[in-house]
mmCIF file of C-alpha atoms and ligand atoms in Angstrom:
data_model
loop_
_atom_site.group_PDB
_atom_site.id
_atom_site.type_symbol
_atom_site.label_atom_id
_atom_site.label_comp_id
_atom_site.label_asym_id
_atom_site.label_seq_id
_atom_site.Cartn_x
_atom_site.Cartn_y
_atom_site.Cartn_z
ATOM 1 C CA UNK H 1348 -13.460 -7.484 -17.366
ATOM 2 C CA UNK H 1349 -13.123 -5.016 -14.464
ATOM 3 C CA UNK H 1350 -10.323 -7.214 -13.062
ATOM 4 C CA UNK H 1351 -8.146 -7.132 -16.207
ATOM 5 C CA UNK H 1352 -5.973 -4.369 -14.709
ATOM 6 C CA UNK H 1353 -5.310 -6.178 -11.389
ATOM 7 C CA UNK H 1354 -1.594 -6.480 -10.499
ATOM 8 C CA UNK H 1355 0.544 -9.598 -10.978
ATOM 9 C CA UNK H 1356 0.762 -11.732 -7.809
ATOM 10 C CA UNK H 1357 3.360 -13.970 -6.179
ATOM 11 C CA UNK H 1358 2.991 -17.617 -7.280
ATOM 12 C CA UNK H 1359 3.467 -18.970 -3.739
ATOM 13 C CA UNK H 1360 0.145 -17.506 -2.597
ATOM 14 C CA UNK H 1361 -2.735 -19.917 -2.100
ATOM 15 C CA UNK H 1362 -5.620 -18.336 -4.006
ATOM 16 C CA UNK H 1363 -9.093 -18.544 -2.433
ATOM 17 C CA UNK H 1364 -10.734 -16.393 -5.091
ATOM 18 C CA UNK H 1365 -9.267 -14.897 -8.273
ATOM 19 C CA UNK H 1366 -11.857 -12.131 -8.934
ATOM 20 C CA UNK H 1367 -11.870 -10.349 -6.554
ATOM 21 C CA UNK H 1368 -8.405 -11.490 -5.557
ATOM 22 C CA UNK H 1369 -8.128 -13.234 -2.192
ATOM 23 C CA UNK H 1370 -5.065 -15.208 -1.218
ATOM 24 C CA UNK H 1371 -2.949 -16.299 1.739
ATOM 25 C CA UNK H 1372 0.665 -17.381 2.114
ATOM 26 C CA UNK H 1373 1.309 -21.074 2.856
ATOM 27 C CA UNK H 1374 1.777 -21.590 6.623
ATOM 28 C CA UNK H 1375 5.479 -22.465 6.545
ATOM 29 C CA UNK H 1376 6.251 -19.198 4.682
ATOM 30 C CA UNK H 1377 4.021 -17.174 6.987
ATOM 31 C CA UNK H 1378 6.227 -17.689 10.032
ATOM 32 C CA UNK H 1379 9.592 -17.759 8.259
ATOM 33 C CA UNK H 1380 9.956 -14.026 9.005
ATOM 34 C CA UNK H 1381 8.651 -11.848 11.837
ATOM 35 C CA UNK H 1382 7.854 -9.192 9.212
ATOM 36 C CA UNK H 1383 5.888 -10.676 6.314
ATOM 37 C CA UNK H 1384 7.526 -9.803 2.963
ATOM 38 C CA UNK H 1385 5.175 -7.612 0.874
ATOM 39 C CA UNK H 1386 4.781 -10.085 -2.040
ATOM 40 C CA UNK H 1387 3.364 -12.820 0.231
ATOM 41 C CA UNK H 1388 1.332 -10.616 2.630
ATOM 42 C CA UNK H 1389 -2.230 -12.024 2.565
ATOM 43 C CA UNK H 1390 -4.612 -10.126 0.289
ATOM 44 C CA UNK H 1391 -8.306 -9.578 0.865
ATOM 45 C CA UNK H 1392 -10.044 -7.583 -1.887
ATOM 46 C CA UNK H 1393 -13.810 -7.206 -2.274
ATOM 47 C CA UNK H 1394 -13.587 -5.385 -5.616
ATOM 48 C CA UNK H 1395 -11.202 -4.767 -8.525
ATOM 49 C CA UNK H 1396 -7.931 -3.042 -7.620
ATOM 50 C CA UNK H 1397 -8.041 0.627 -8.681
ATOM 51 C CA UNK H 1398 -5.062 1.998 -10.614
ATOM 52 C CA UNK H 1399 -4.409 5.362 -8.956
ATOM 53 C CA UNK H 1400 -1.946 7.967 -10.171
ATOM 54 C CA UNK H 1401 0.161 9.405 -7.351
ATOM 55 C CA UNK H 1402 0.347 12.859 -9.008
ATOM 56 C CA UNK H 1403 -3.403 13.355 -9.119
ATOM 57 C CA UNK H 1404 -4.282 11.454 -5.927
ATOM 58 C CA UNK H 1405 -6.264 13.488 -3.380
ATOM 59 C CA UNK H 1406 -7.524 12.523 0.060
ATOM 60 C CA UNK H 1407 -10.701 14.337 1.045
ATOM 61 C CA UNK H 1408 -11.115 15.032 4.740
ATOM 62 C CA UNK H 1409 -14.636 16.144 5.566
ATOM 63 C CA UNK H 1410 -15.635 17.301 9.013
ATOM 64 C CA UNK H 1411 -18.904 18.229 10.692
ATOM 65 C CA UNK H 1412 -20.022 21.867 10.558
ATOM 66 C CA UNK H 1413 -17.441 24.110 12.194
ATOM 67 C CA UNK H 1414 -14.516 22.090 10.892
ATOM 68 C CA UNK H 1415 -12.467 22.668 7.794
ATOM 69 C CA UNK H 1416 -12.574 20.311 4.849
ATOM 70 C CA UNK H 1417 -9.206 19.373 3.394
ATOM 71 C CA UNK H 1418 -8.083 18.034 0.052
ATOM 72 C CA UNK H 1419 -4.636 16.524 0.573
ATOM 73 C CA UNK H 1420 -2.145 15.468 -2.085
ATOM 74 C CA UNK H 1421 0.506 12.852 -1.308
ATOM 75 C CA UNK H 1422 3.011 15.670 -0.806
ATOM 76 C CA UNK H 1423 0.645 17.280 1.700
ATOM 77 C CA UNK H 1424 0.485 13.987 3.617
ATOM 78 C CA UNK H 1425 4.299 13.738 3.643
ATOM 79 C CA UNK H 1426 4.383 17.115 5.478
ATOM 80 C CA UNK H 1427 2.827 15.576 8.591
ATOM 81 C CA UNK H 1428 5.268 13.950 11.050
ATOM 82 C CA UNK H 1429 6.087 10.460 9.736
ATOM 83 C CA UNK H 1430 5.036 7.788 12.195
ATOM 84 C CA UNK H 1431 6.103 4.112 11.978
ATOM 85 C CA UNK H 1432 4.465 1.114 13.656
ATOM 86 C CA UNK H 1433 4.730 -2.669 13.338
ATOM 87 C CA UNK H 1434 1.167 -3.943 13.075
ATOM 88 C CA UNK H 1435 -0.381 -7.377 12.509
ATOM 89 C CA UNK H 1436 -3.428 -7.297 10.263
ATOM 90 C CA UNK H 1437 -5.925 -10.148 10.522
ATOM 91 C CA UNK H 1438 -9.082 -10.740 8.537
ATOM 92 C CA UNK H 1439 -12.198 -11.559 10.587
ATOM 93 C CA UNK H 1440 -12.502 -14.655 8.374
ATOM 94 C CA UNK H 1441 -9.070 -16.079 9.236
ATOM 95 C CA UNK H 1442 -9.439 -19.854 9.898
ATOM 96 C CA UNK H 1443 -13.007 -19.870 8.560
ATOM 97 C CA UNK H 1444 -12.444 -23.260 6.899
ATOM 98 C CA UNK H 1445 -12.420 -24.868 10.362
ATOM 99 C CA UNK H 1446 -15.895 -23.464 11.027
ATOM 100 C CA UNK H 1447 -17.068 -24.816 7.661
ATOM 101 C CA UNK H 1448 -15.845 -28.273 8.625
ATOM 102 C CA UNK H 1449 -18.138 -28.137 11.646
ATOM 103 C CA UNK H 1450 -21.134 -26.692 9.806
ATOM 104 C CA UNK H 1451 -21.578 -24.751 6.575
ATOM 105 C CA UNK H 1452 -20.975 -20.996 6.634
ATOM 106 C CA UNK H 1453 -21.099 -18.237 3.994
ATOM 107 C CA UNK H 1454 -17.685 -16.857 3.090
ATOM 108 C CA UNK H 1455 -14.233 -17.448 1.615
ATOM 109 C CA UNK H 1456 -12.435 -20.588 2.730
ATOM 110 C CA UNK H 1457 -9.467 -19.107 4.603
ATOM 111 C CA UNK H 1458 -7.049 -21.405 6.355
ATOM 112 C CA UNK H 1459 -4.797 -19.946 9.056
ATOM 113 C CA UNK H 1460 -3.009 -17.509 6.707
ATOM 114 C CA UNK H 1461 -5.404 -14.539 6.584
ATOM 115 C CA UNK H 1462 -3.007 -12.712 8.895
ATOM 116 C CA UNK H 1463 0.318 -10.953 8.243
ATOM 117 C CA UNK H 1464 2.627 -8.393 9.839
ATOM 118 C CA UNK H 1465 4.264 -5.304 8.347
ATOM 119 C CA UNK H 1466 6.077 -2.174 9.376
ATOM 120 C CA UNK H 1467 3.716 0.636 8.297
ATOM 121 C CA UNK H 1468 4.614 4.306 7.975
ATOM 122 C CA UNK H 1469 2.512 7.372 7.336
ATOM 123 C CA UNK H 1470 0.752 10.331 8.890
ATOM 124 C CA UNK H 1471 -1.166 9.831 12.096
ATOM 125 C CA UNK H 1472 -4.921 10.145 11.565
ATOM 126 C CA UNK H 1473 -5.145 12.289 14.746
ATOM 127 C CA UNK H 1474 -2.678 14.810 13.282
ATOM 128 C CA UNK H 1475 -4.672 15.067 10.045
ATOM 129 C CA UNK H 1476 -7.969 15.433 11.937
ATOM 130 C CA UNK H 1477 -6.382 18.075 14.192
ATOM 131 C CA UNK H 1478 -5.360 20.021 11.085
ATOM 132 C CA UNK H 1479 -9.014 19.996 10.032
ATOM 133 C CA UNK H 1480 -9.889 21.481 13.412
ATOM 134 C CA UNK H 1481 -11.152 18.408 15.234
ATOM 135 C CA UNK H 1482 -11.236 18.048 18.945
ATOM 136 C CA UNK H 1483 -12.491 15.025 20.805
ATOM 137 C CA UNK H 1484 -15.916 16.281 21.841
ATOM 138 C CA UNK H 1485 -18.643 13.885 20.843
ATOM 139 C CA UNK H 1486 -17.394 10.487 21.992
ATOM 140 C CA UNK H 1487 -20.327 8.932 20.160
ATOM 141 C CA UNK H 1488 -18.963 10.081 16.822
ATOM 142 C CA UNK H 1489 -17.314 7.866 14.214
ATOM 143 C CA UNK H 1490 -14.643 8.344 11.600
ATOM 144 C CA UNK H 1491 -15.819 6.911 8.275
ATOM 145 C CA UNK H 1492 -13.439 5.813 5.539
ATOM 146 C CA UNK H 1493 -14.209 5.326 1.856
ATOM 147 C CA UNK H 1494 -12.060 3.437 -0.627
ATOM 148 C CA UNK H 1495 -11.567 4.373 -4.278
ATOM 149 C CA UNK H 1496 -12.441 0.804 -5.308
ATOM 150 C CA UNK H 1497 -16.067 0.422 -6.372
ATOM 151 C CA UNK H 1498 -18.545 -2.066 -7.813
ATOM 152 C CA UNK H 1499 -20.341 -1.592 -11.192
ATOM 153 C CA UNK H 1500 -23.048 0.510 -9.481
ATOM 154 C CA UNK H 1501 -20.368 2.870 -8.150
ATOM 155 C CA UNK H 1502 -20.618 1.744 -4.534
ATOM 156 C CA UNK H 1503 -17.251 2.055 -2.806
ATOM 157 C CA UNK H 1504 -15.777 -0.101 -0.043
ATOM 158 C CA UNK H 1505 -16.256 1.626 3.310
ATOM 159 C CA UNK H 1506 -15.891 1.163 7.060
ATOM 160 C CA UNK H 1507 -15.621 3.199 10.252
ATOM 161 C CA UNK H 1508 -13.999 3.305 13.681
ATOM 162 C CA UNK H 1509 -15.029 5.248 16.790
ATOM 163 C CA UNK H 1510 -13.744 8.850 16.857
ATOM 164 C CA UNK H 1511 -12.201 8.246 20.292
ATOM 165 C CA UNK H 1512 -9.783 5.683 18.838
ATOM 166 C CA UNK H 1513 -9.020 7.888 15.840
ATOM 167 C CA UNK H 1514 -8.180 10.884 18.055
ATOM 168 C CA UNK H 1515 -6.097 8.934 20.617
ATOM 169 C CA UNK H 1516 -2.404 9.458 19.775
ATOM 170 C CA UNK H 1517 -1.593 6.277 21.756
ATOM 171 C CA UNK H 1518 -3.830 4.231 19.420
ATOM 172 C CA UNK H 1519 -1.356 4.834 16.543
ATOM 173 C CA UNK H 1520 -4.011 4.963 13.809
ATOM 174 C CA UNK H 1521 -2.179 5.735 10.551
ATOM 175 C CA UNK H 1522 -2.884 6.973 7.082
ATOM 176 C CA UNK H 1523 -0.106 4.760 5.771
ATOM 177 C CA UNK H 1524 1.813 5.350 2.536
ATOM 178 C CA UNK H 1525 4.662 2.891 3.225
ATOM 179 C CA UNK H 1526 4.723 -0.844 3.903
ATOM 180 C CA UNK H 1527 8.080 -2.315 4.947
ATOM 181 C CA UNK H 1528 9.973 0.706 3.635
ATOM 182 C CA UNK H 1529 8.307 0.611 0.199
ATOM 183 C CA UNK H 1530 5.380 2.553 -1.246
ATOM 184 C CA UNK H 1531 2.244 0.465 -0.610
ATOM 185 C CA UNK H 1532 1.875 -2.301 -3.214
ATOM 186 C CA UNK H 1533 -1.285 -1.879 -5.319
ATOM 187 C CA UNK H 1534 -2.978 -4.883 -3.665
ATOM 188 C CA UNK H 1535 -2.442 -3.325 -0.234
ATOM 189 C CA UNK H 1536 -3.920 0.085 -0.975
ATOM 190 C CA UNK H 1537 -1.560 2.243 -3.075
ATOM 191 C CA UNK H 1538 -1.083 5.093 -2.489
ATOM 192 C CA UNK H 1539 -2.734 5.424 0.971
ATOM 193 C CA UNK H 1540 -4.559 3.095 3.354
ATOM 194 C CA UNK H 1541 -5.785 3.229 6.925
ATOM 195 C CA UNK H 1542 -3.978 1.114 9.533
ATOM 196 C CA UNK H 1543 -5.893 0.655 12.796
ATOM 197 C CA UNK H 1544 -3.645 -1.313 15.182
ATOM 198 C CA UNK H 1545 -5.414 -4.043 17.185
ATOM 199 C CA UNK H 1546 -8.561 -3.823 15.073
ATOM 200 C CA UNK H 1547 -10.060 -6.235 12.515
ATOM 201 C CA UNK H 1548 -8.659 -6.002 8.951
ATOM 202 C CA UNK H 1549 -11.972 -4.804 7.503
ATOM 203 C CA UNK H 1550 -11.484 -1.332 9.037
ATOM 204 C CA UNK H 1551 -8.019 -0.838 7.463
ATOM 205 C CA UNK H 1552 -9.518 0.772 4.355
ATOM 206 C CA UNK H 1553 -7.272 0.610 1.280
ATOM 207 C CA UNK H 1554 -7.067 3.091 -1.658
ATOM 208 C CA UNK H 1555 -8.380 5.671 0.780
ATOM 209 C CA UNK H 1556 -10.354 8.455 -0.929
ATOM 210 C CA UNK H 1557 -12.356 10.036 1.850
ATOM 211 C CA UNK H 1558 -12.266 10.445 5.632
ATOM 212 C CA UNK H 1559 -15.287 11.980 7.344
ATOM 213 C CA UNK H 1560 -16.420 12.491 10.919
ATOM 214 C CA UNK H 1561 -20.041 11.449 11.309
ATOM 215 C CA UNK H 1562 -22.569 11.015 14.112
ATOM 216 C CA UNK H 1563 -23.199 7.400 13.011
ATOM 217 C CA UNK H 1564 -21.117 4.411 11.955
ATOM 218 C CA UNK H 1565 -20.432 4.022 8.220
ATOM 219 C CA UNK H 1566 -23.539 2.993 6.287
ATOM 220 C CA UNK H 1567 -21.373 0.668 4.194
ATOM 221 C CA UNK H 1568 -22.558 -2.903 3.691
ATOM 222 C CA UNK H 1569 -19.282 -4.087 5.253
ATOM 223 C CA UNK H 1570 -19.859 -2.080 8.421
ATOM 224 C CA UNK H 1571 -23.562 -2.825 8.912
ATOM 225 C CA UNK H 1572 -24.407 -6.079 7.094
ATOM 226 C CA UNK H 1573 -21.209 -8.044 7.505
ATOM 227 C CA UNK H 1574 -18.291 -8.461 9.947
ATOM 228 C CA UNK H 1575 -20.487 -9.082 12.974
ATOM 229 C CA UNK H 1576 -20.641 -12.045 15.335
ATOM 230 C CA UNK H 1577 -23.777 -14.036 16.232
ATOM 231 C CA UNK H 1578 -24.900 -16.933 18.410
ATOM 232 C CA UNK H 1579 -24.611 -20.426 16.904
ATOM 233 C CA UNK H 1580 -28.430 -20.482 17.072
ATOM 234 C CA UNK H 1581 -28.807 -17.658 14.523
ATOM 235 C CA UNK H 1582 -29.382 -18.668 10.892
ATOM 236 C CA UNK H 1583 -29.985 -16.731 7.646
ATOM 237 C CA UNK H 1584 -33.755 -16.655 8.293
ATOM 238 C CA UNK H 1585 -33.441 -15.166 11.757
ATOM 239 C CA UNK H 1586 -30.318 -13.005 11.578
ATOM 240 C CA UNK H 1587 -30.785 -9.341 12.533
ATOM 241 C CA UNK H 1588 -27.596 -7.493 11.633
ATOM 242 C CA UNK H 1589 -28.695 -4.374 13.547
ATOM 243 C CA UNK H 1590 -28.742 -6.360 16.796
ATOM 244 C CA UNK H 1591 -24.980 -6.977 16.941
ATOM 245 C CA UNK H 1592 -22.074 -4.539 17.228
ATOM 246 C CA UNK H 1593 -19.606 -4.297 14.372
ATOM 247 C CA UNK H 1594 -16.383 -6.191 15.013
ATOM 248 C CA UNK H 1595 -13.562 -3.846 16.041
ATOM 249 C CA UNK H 1596 -10.927 -5.345 18.401
ATOM 250 C CA UNK H 1597 -10.318 -9.032 17.697
ATOM 251 C CA UNK H 1598 -10.103 -11.869 20.254
ATOM 252 C CA UNK H 1599 -6.925 -13.785 21.178
ATOM 253 C CA UNK H 1600 -5.674 -16.011 18.373
ATOM 254 C CA UNK H 1601 -2.922 -18.552 17.684
ATOM 255 C CA UNK H 1602 -2.171 -21.212 15.102
ATOM 256 C CA UNK H 1603 0.378 -23.897 14.262
ATOM 257 C CA UNK H 1604 2.245 -23.331 10.990
ATOM 258 C CA UNK H 1605 4.690 -26.273 11.232
ATOM 259 C CA UNK H 1606 4.336 -29.190 10.936
ATOM 260 C CA UNK H 1607 1.358 -29.188 8.573
ATOM 261 C CA UNK H 1608 -1.756 -31.269 9.049
ATOM 262 C CA UNK H 1609 -1.311 -34.756 7.563
ATOM 263 C CA UNK H 1610 2.481 -34.505 7.449
ATOM 264 C CA UNK H 1611 4.817 -37.272 8.637
ATOM 265 C CA UNK H 1612 7.467 -36.295 11.212
ATOM 266 C CA UNK H 1613 10.635 -38.091 12.363
ATOM 267 C CA UNK H 1614 10.616 -39.932 15.665
ATOM 268 C CA UNK H 1615 13.032 -38.515 18.226
ATOM 269 C CA UNK H 1616 12.315 -34.792 18.337
ATOM 270 C CA UNK H 1617 9.705 -32.562 16.751
ATOM 271 C CA UNK H 1618 9.810 -28.778 16.211
ATOM 272 C CA UNK H 1619 6.473 -27.006 16.312
ATOM 273 C CA UNK H 1620 6.098 -23.404 15.123
ATOM 274 C CA UNK H 1621 3.313 -20.886 14.920
ATOM 275 C CA UNK H 1622 2.022 -17.402 15.611
ATOM 276 C CA UNK H 1623 -0.035 -15.781 18.389
ATOM 277 C CA UNK H 1624 -1.722 -12.386 18.531
ATOM 278 C CA UNK H 1625 -4.538 -10.608 20.315
ATOM 279 C CA UNK H 1626 -6.602 -7.530 19.436
ATOM 280 C CA UNK H 1627 -6.799 -4.172 21.221
ATOM 281 C CA UNK H 1628 -3.059 -4.024 21.938
ATOM 282 C CA UNK H 1629 -3.248 -6.918 24.415
ATOM 283 C CA UNK H 1630 0.115 -8.684 24.569
ATOM 284 C CA UNK H 1631 0.553 -12.446 24.259
ATOM 285 C CA UNK H 1632 1.887 -13.699 27.592
ATOM 286 C CA UNK H 1633 2.009 -17.451 26.886
ATOM 287 C CA UNK H 1634 1.426 -20.142 24.285
ATOM 288 C CA UNK H 1635 0.663 -23.686 25.451
ATOM 289 C CA UNK H 1636 1.274 -26.654 23.154
ATOM 290 C CA UNK H 1637 0.033 -30.219 23.536
ATOM 291 C CA UNK H 1638 1.173 -33.314 21.634
ATOM 292 C CA UNK H 1639 -1.680 -35.468 22.910
ATOM 293 C CA UNK H 1640 -4.810 -33.562 21.928
ATOM 294 C CA UNK H 1641 -4.860 -31.405 25.053
ATOM 295 C CA UNK H 1642 -4.281 -33.925 27.857
ATOM 296 C CA UNK H 1643 -0.832 -32.553 28.767
ATOM 297 C CA UNK H 1644 0.771 -29.223 27.886
ATOM 298 C CA UNK H 1645 4.171 -27.601 27.424
ATOM 299 C CA UNK H 1646 4.977 -23.904 27.255
ATOM 300 C CA UNK H 1647 6.356 -22.668 23.907
ATOM 301 C CA UNK H 1648 9.196 -20.192 23.534
ATOM 302 C CA UNK H 1649 8.072 -16.743 22.309
ATOM 303 C CA UNK H 1650 10.159 -15.112 19.570
ATOM 304 C CA UNK H 1651 9.872 -11.733 17.901
ATOM 305 C CA UNK H 1652 9.695 -8.247 19.329
ATOM 306 C CA UNK H 1653 8.706 -7.805 22.962
ATOM 307 C CA UNK H 1654 5.476 -5.786 22.929
ATOM 308 C CA UNK H 1655 4.675 -2.686 24.933
ATOM 309 C CA UNK H 1656 1.811 -3.084 27.412
ATOM 310 C CA UNK H 1657 -1.532 -1.988 25.919
ATOM 311 C CA UNK H 1658 0.225 -1.357 22.595
ATOM 312 C CA UNK H 1659 1.037 -4.906 21.537
ATOM 313 C CA UNK H 1660 0.028 -4.309 17.936
ATOM 314 C CA UNK H 1661 2.091 -7.127 16.416
ATOM 315 C CA UNK H 1662 2.118 -10.893 16.736
ATOM 316 C CA UNK H 1663 4.629 -13.112 18.540
ATOM 317 C CA UNK H 1664 6.052 -16.061 16.681
ATOM 318 C CA UNK H 1665 6.629 -19.093 18.882
ATOM 319 C CA UNK H 1666 8.232 -22.500 18.789
ATOM 320 C CA UNK H 1667 8.581 -25.634 20.828
ATOM 321 C CA UNK H 1668 11.139 -28.398 20.456
ATOM 322 C CA UNK H 1669 9.862 -31.506 22.147
ATOM 323 C CA UNK H 1670 10.820 -35.172 22.307
ATOM 324 C CA UNK H 1671 8.334 -37.423 20.559
ATOM 325 C CA UNK H 1672 7.134 -39.863 23.248
ATOM 326 C CA UNK H 1673 8.575 -43.320 22.479
ATOM 327 C CA UNK H 1674 6.268 -45.674 20.602
ATOM 328 C CA UNK H 1675 3.884 -42.938 19.407
ATOM 329 C CA UNK H 1676 2.615 -43.548 15.855
ATOM 330 C CA UNK H 1677 0.778 -40.245 15.615
ATOM 331 C CA UNK H 1678 0.548 -36.890 17.353
ATOM 332 C CA UNK H 1679 -2.450 -34.658 17.906
ATOM 333 C CA UNK H 1680 -0.730 -31.305 18.201
ATOM 334 C CA UNK H 1681 -2.727 -28.446 19.711
ATOM 335 C CA UNK H 1682 -1.882 -24.825 20.510
ATOM 336 C CA UNK H 1683 -3.624 -22.099 22.499
ATOM 337 C CA UNK H 1684 -2.518 -18.630 23.491
ATOM 338 C CA UNK H 1685 -3.162 -16.437 26.542
ATOM 339 C CA UNK H 1686 -3.173 -12.624 26.359
ATOM 340 C CA UNK H 1687 -2.364 -10.160 29.153
ATOM 341 C CA UNK H 1688 -6.043 -9.897 30.149
ATOM 342 C CA UNK H 1689 -5.857 -13.703 30.615
ATOM 343 C CA UNK H 1690 -8.239 -14.179 27.726
ATOM 344 C CA UNK H 1691 -7.987 -17.706 26.324
ATOM 345 C CA UNK H 1692 -9.127 -19.469 23.163
ATOM 346 C CA UNK H 1693 -12.154 -21.797 23.235
ATOM 347 C CA UNK H 1694 -11.265 -25.490 22.904
ATOM 348 C CA UNK H 1695 -13.656 -26.243 20.047
ATOM 349 C CA UNK H 1696 -15.524 -24.511 17.235
ATOM 350 C CA UNK H 1697 -19.038 -25.622 18.279
ATOM 351 C CA UNK H 1698 -19.730 -22.876 20.872
ATOM 352 C CA UNK H 1699 -18.394 -20.056 18.651
ATOM 353 C CA UNK H 1700 -19.740 -21.201 15.292
ATOM 354 C CA UNK H 1701 -21.590 -18.378 13.488
ATOM 355 C CA UNK H 1702 -23.266 -18.138 10.099
ATOM 356 C CA UNK H 1703 -20.595 -15.860 8.583
ATOM 357 C CA UNK H 1704 -17.702 -17.903 9.945
ATOM 358 C CA UNK H 1705 -15.941 -14.953 11.562
ATOM 359 C CA UNK H 1706 -13.872 -14.838 14.784
ATOM 360 C CA UNK H 1707 -12.713 -18.438 14.362
ATOM 361 C CA UNK H 1708 -10.171 -18.814 17.174
ATOM 362 C CA UNK H 1709 -10.633 -22.271 18.703
ATOM 363 C CA UNK H 1710 -7.545 -24.266 19.767
ATOM 364 C CA UNK H 1711 -5.637 -24.984 16.581
ATOM 365 C CA UNK H 1712 -5.127 -28.689 15.911
ATOM 366 C CA UNK H 1713 -2.750 -30.515 13.607
ATOM 367 C CA UNK H 1714 -2.604 -34.283 13.188
ATOM 368 C CA UNK H 1715 0.709 -35.851 12.102
ATOM 369 C CA UNK H 1716 2.090 -39.363 11.694
ATOM 370 C CA UNK H 1717 5.430 -40.408 13.183
ATOM 371 C CA UNK H 1718 7.901 -42.490 11.145
ATOM 372 C CA UNK H 1719 8.693 -45.663 13.109
HETATM 373 N N1 MTE P 1296 -10.282 -1.618 1.677
HETATM 374 C C1 MTE P 1296 -10.856 -1.484 0.471
HETATM 375 N N2 MTE P 1296 -10.892 -0.259 -0.092
HETATM 376 N N3 MTE P 1296 -11.407 -2.547 -0.170
HETATM 377 C C2 MTE P 1296 -11.398 -3.808 0.393
HETATM 378 O O1 MTE P 1296 -11.902 -4.754 -0.218
HETATM 379 N N4 MTE P 1296 -10.800 -5.183 2.359
HETATM 380 C C3 MTE P 1296 -10.677 -5.089 3.814
HETATM 381 C C4 MTE P 1296 -9.537 -4.160 4.209
HETATM 382 N N5 MTE P 1296 -9.608 -2.929 3.482
HETATM 383 C C5 MTE P 1296 -10.812 -3.980 1.682
HETATM 384 C C6 MTE P 1296 -10.215 -2.828 2.279
HETATM 385 C C7 MTE P 1296 -10.480 -6.364 4.499
HETATM 386 S S1 MTE P 1296 -11.874 -7.280 4.820
HETATM 387 C C8 MTE P 1296 -9.257 -6.766 4.991
HETATM 388 S S2 MTE P 1296 -9.094 -8.171 5.887
HETATM 389 C C9 MTE P 1296 -8.040 -5.955 4.729
HETATM 390 O O2 MTE P 1296 -8.310 -4.808 3.926
HETATM 391 C C10 MTE P 1296 -6.999 -6.798 4.024
HETATM 392 O O3 MTE P 1296 -5.856 -6.030 3.778
HETATM 393 P P1 MTE P 1296 -4.712 -6.631 2.844
HETATM 394 O O4 MTE P 1296 -5.321 -7.043 1.554
HETATM 395 O O5 MTE P 1296 -3.688 -5.556 2.710
HETATM 396 O O6 MTE P 1296 -4.156 -7.829 3.582
HETATM 397 MO MO1 MO P 1297 -11.357 -9.118 6.090
#
């Protein structure tokens, strides 16, 4: 069993798949803290978790002709200036189960918990690439990452990002060796992973073994044959993966974490909580909440760290305390967020449904009963 050596996990996690391990924290735990504690940070593995020895670990940095190749130990990485950033990581499949409810899709049944926030620390990718002699010349180039996790045929997890993002010091792309002040937990990429703020989780390659600058995107399955969006009209007979760009920056997202769907709440006053985040460093400027399915709206209070313009890498938590309208027996609670480009979430799943169930960011809806 290639999974026999996987680490022990926190019992509070809701497991979507055991081998490979995929799990999310329950919603009420997710927004208990602005920074998600490591043991309940959502986990998305495609393969068994490698067991890497820090003493013998090496990161191979391979450049195009004219550049140096580097083989870096952990100690070598510690010599680069240590950079720390709070970043929210979201899987492209977050909230996929809502797409499934509309129409069947292929993929893991994530609820709204395939998203978490941590304080990451490590070397900046641009500093490491500069050491190898890189300059931003070919803007068409890509930085490819390879994990040290692999399937029985020896194929490793891989992904890539555009070189321009990798070389931009303001983009804060990290080769991270710390998560919330601790060495990375095994499930989250020990000893080194990529963190690409504002970009889909799939590009944050864990157990990083190799970084290379290439003229083309990564040839990995997960770059070319997955993690792409399509029209609702496209099915598995007609899909052409080459016709769509790989997902990089994610669209604006929000969800309700309390109360939970199907719960019963007290009459009088109700407290509604959730998270909101947008890709590409776009800050959340507002979250609107409705108690009547979207007929009338109230503005929620935003908590958590104020985000810098164009570098809003982390989520905002939000809450609303509202009187329950007298005589109501049930509430249809809805939330939707607005980012600083005034991007909004679509009101239903139908127009954004796609065969892989990615980019699921329709208004989030929760139905609760009210005690008389
Ligand atoms: N890196 C490797 N090497 N192997 C993987 O399976 N999964 C990716 C990404 N990096 C993956 C990986 C996906 S799809 C996501 S959403 C994030 O890791 C999840 O990171 P987490 O498990 O730390 O939450
Ligand atoms: Mo993912």
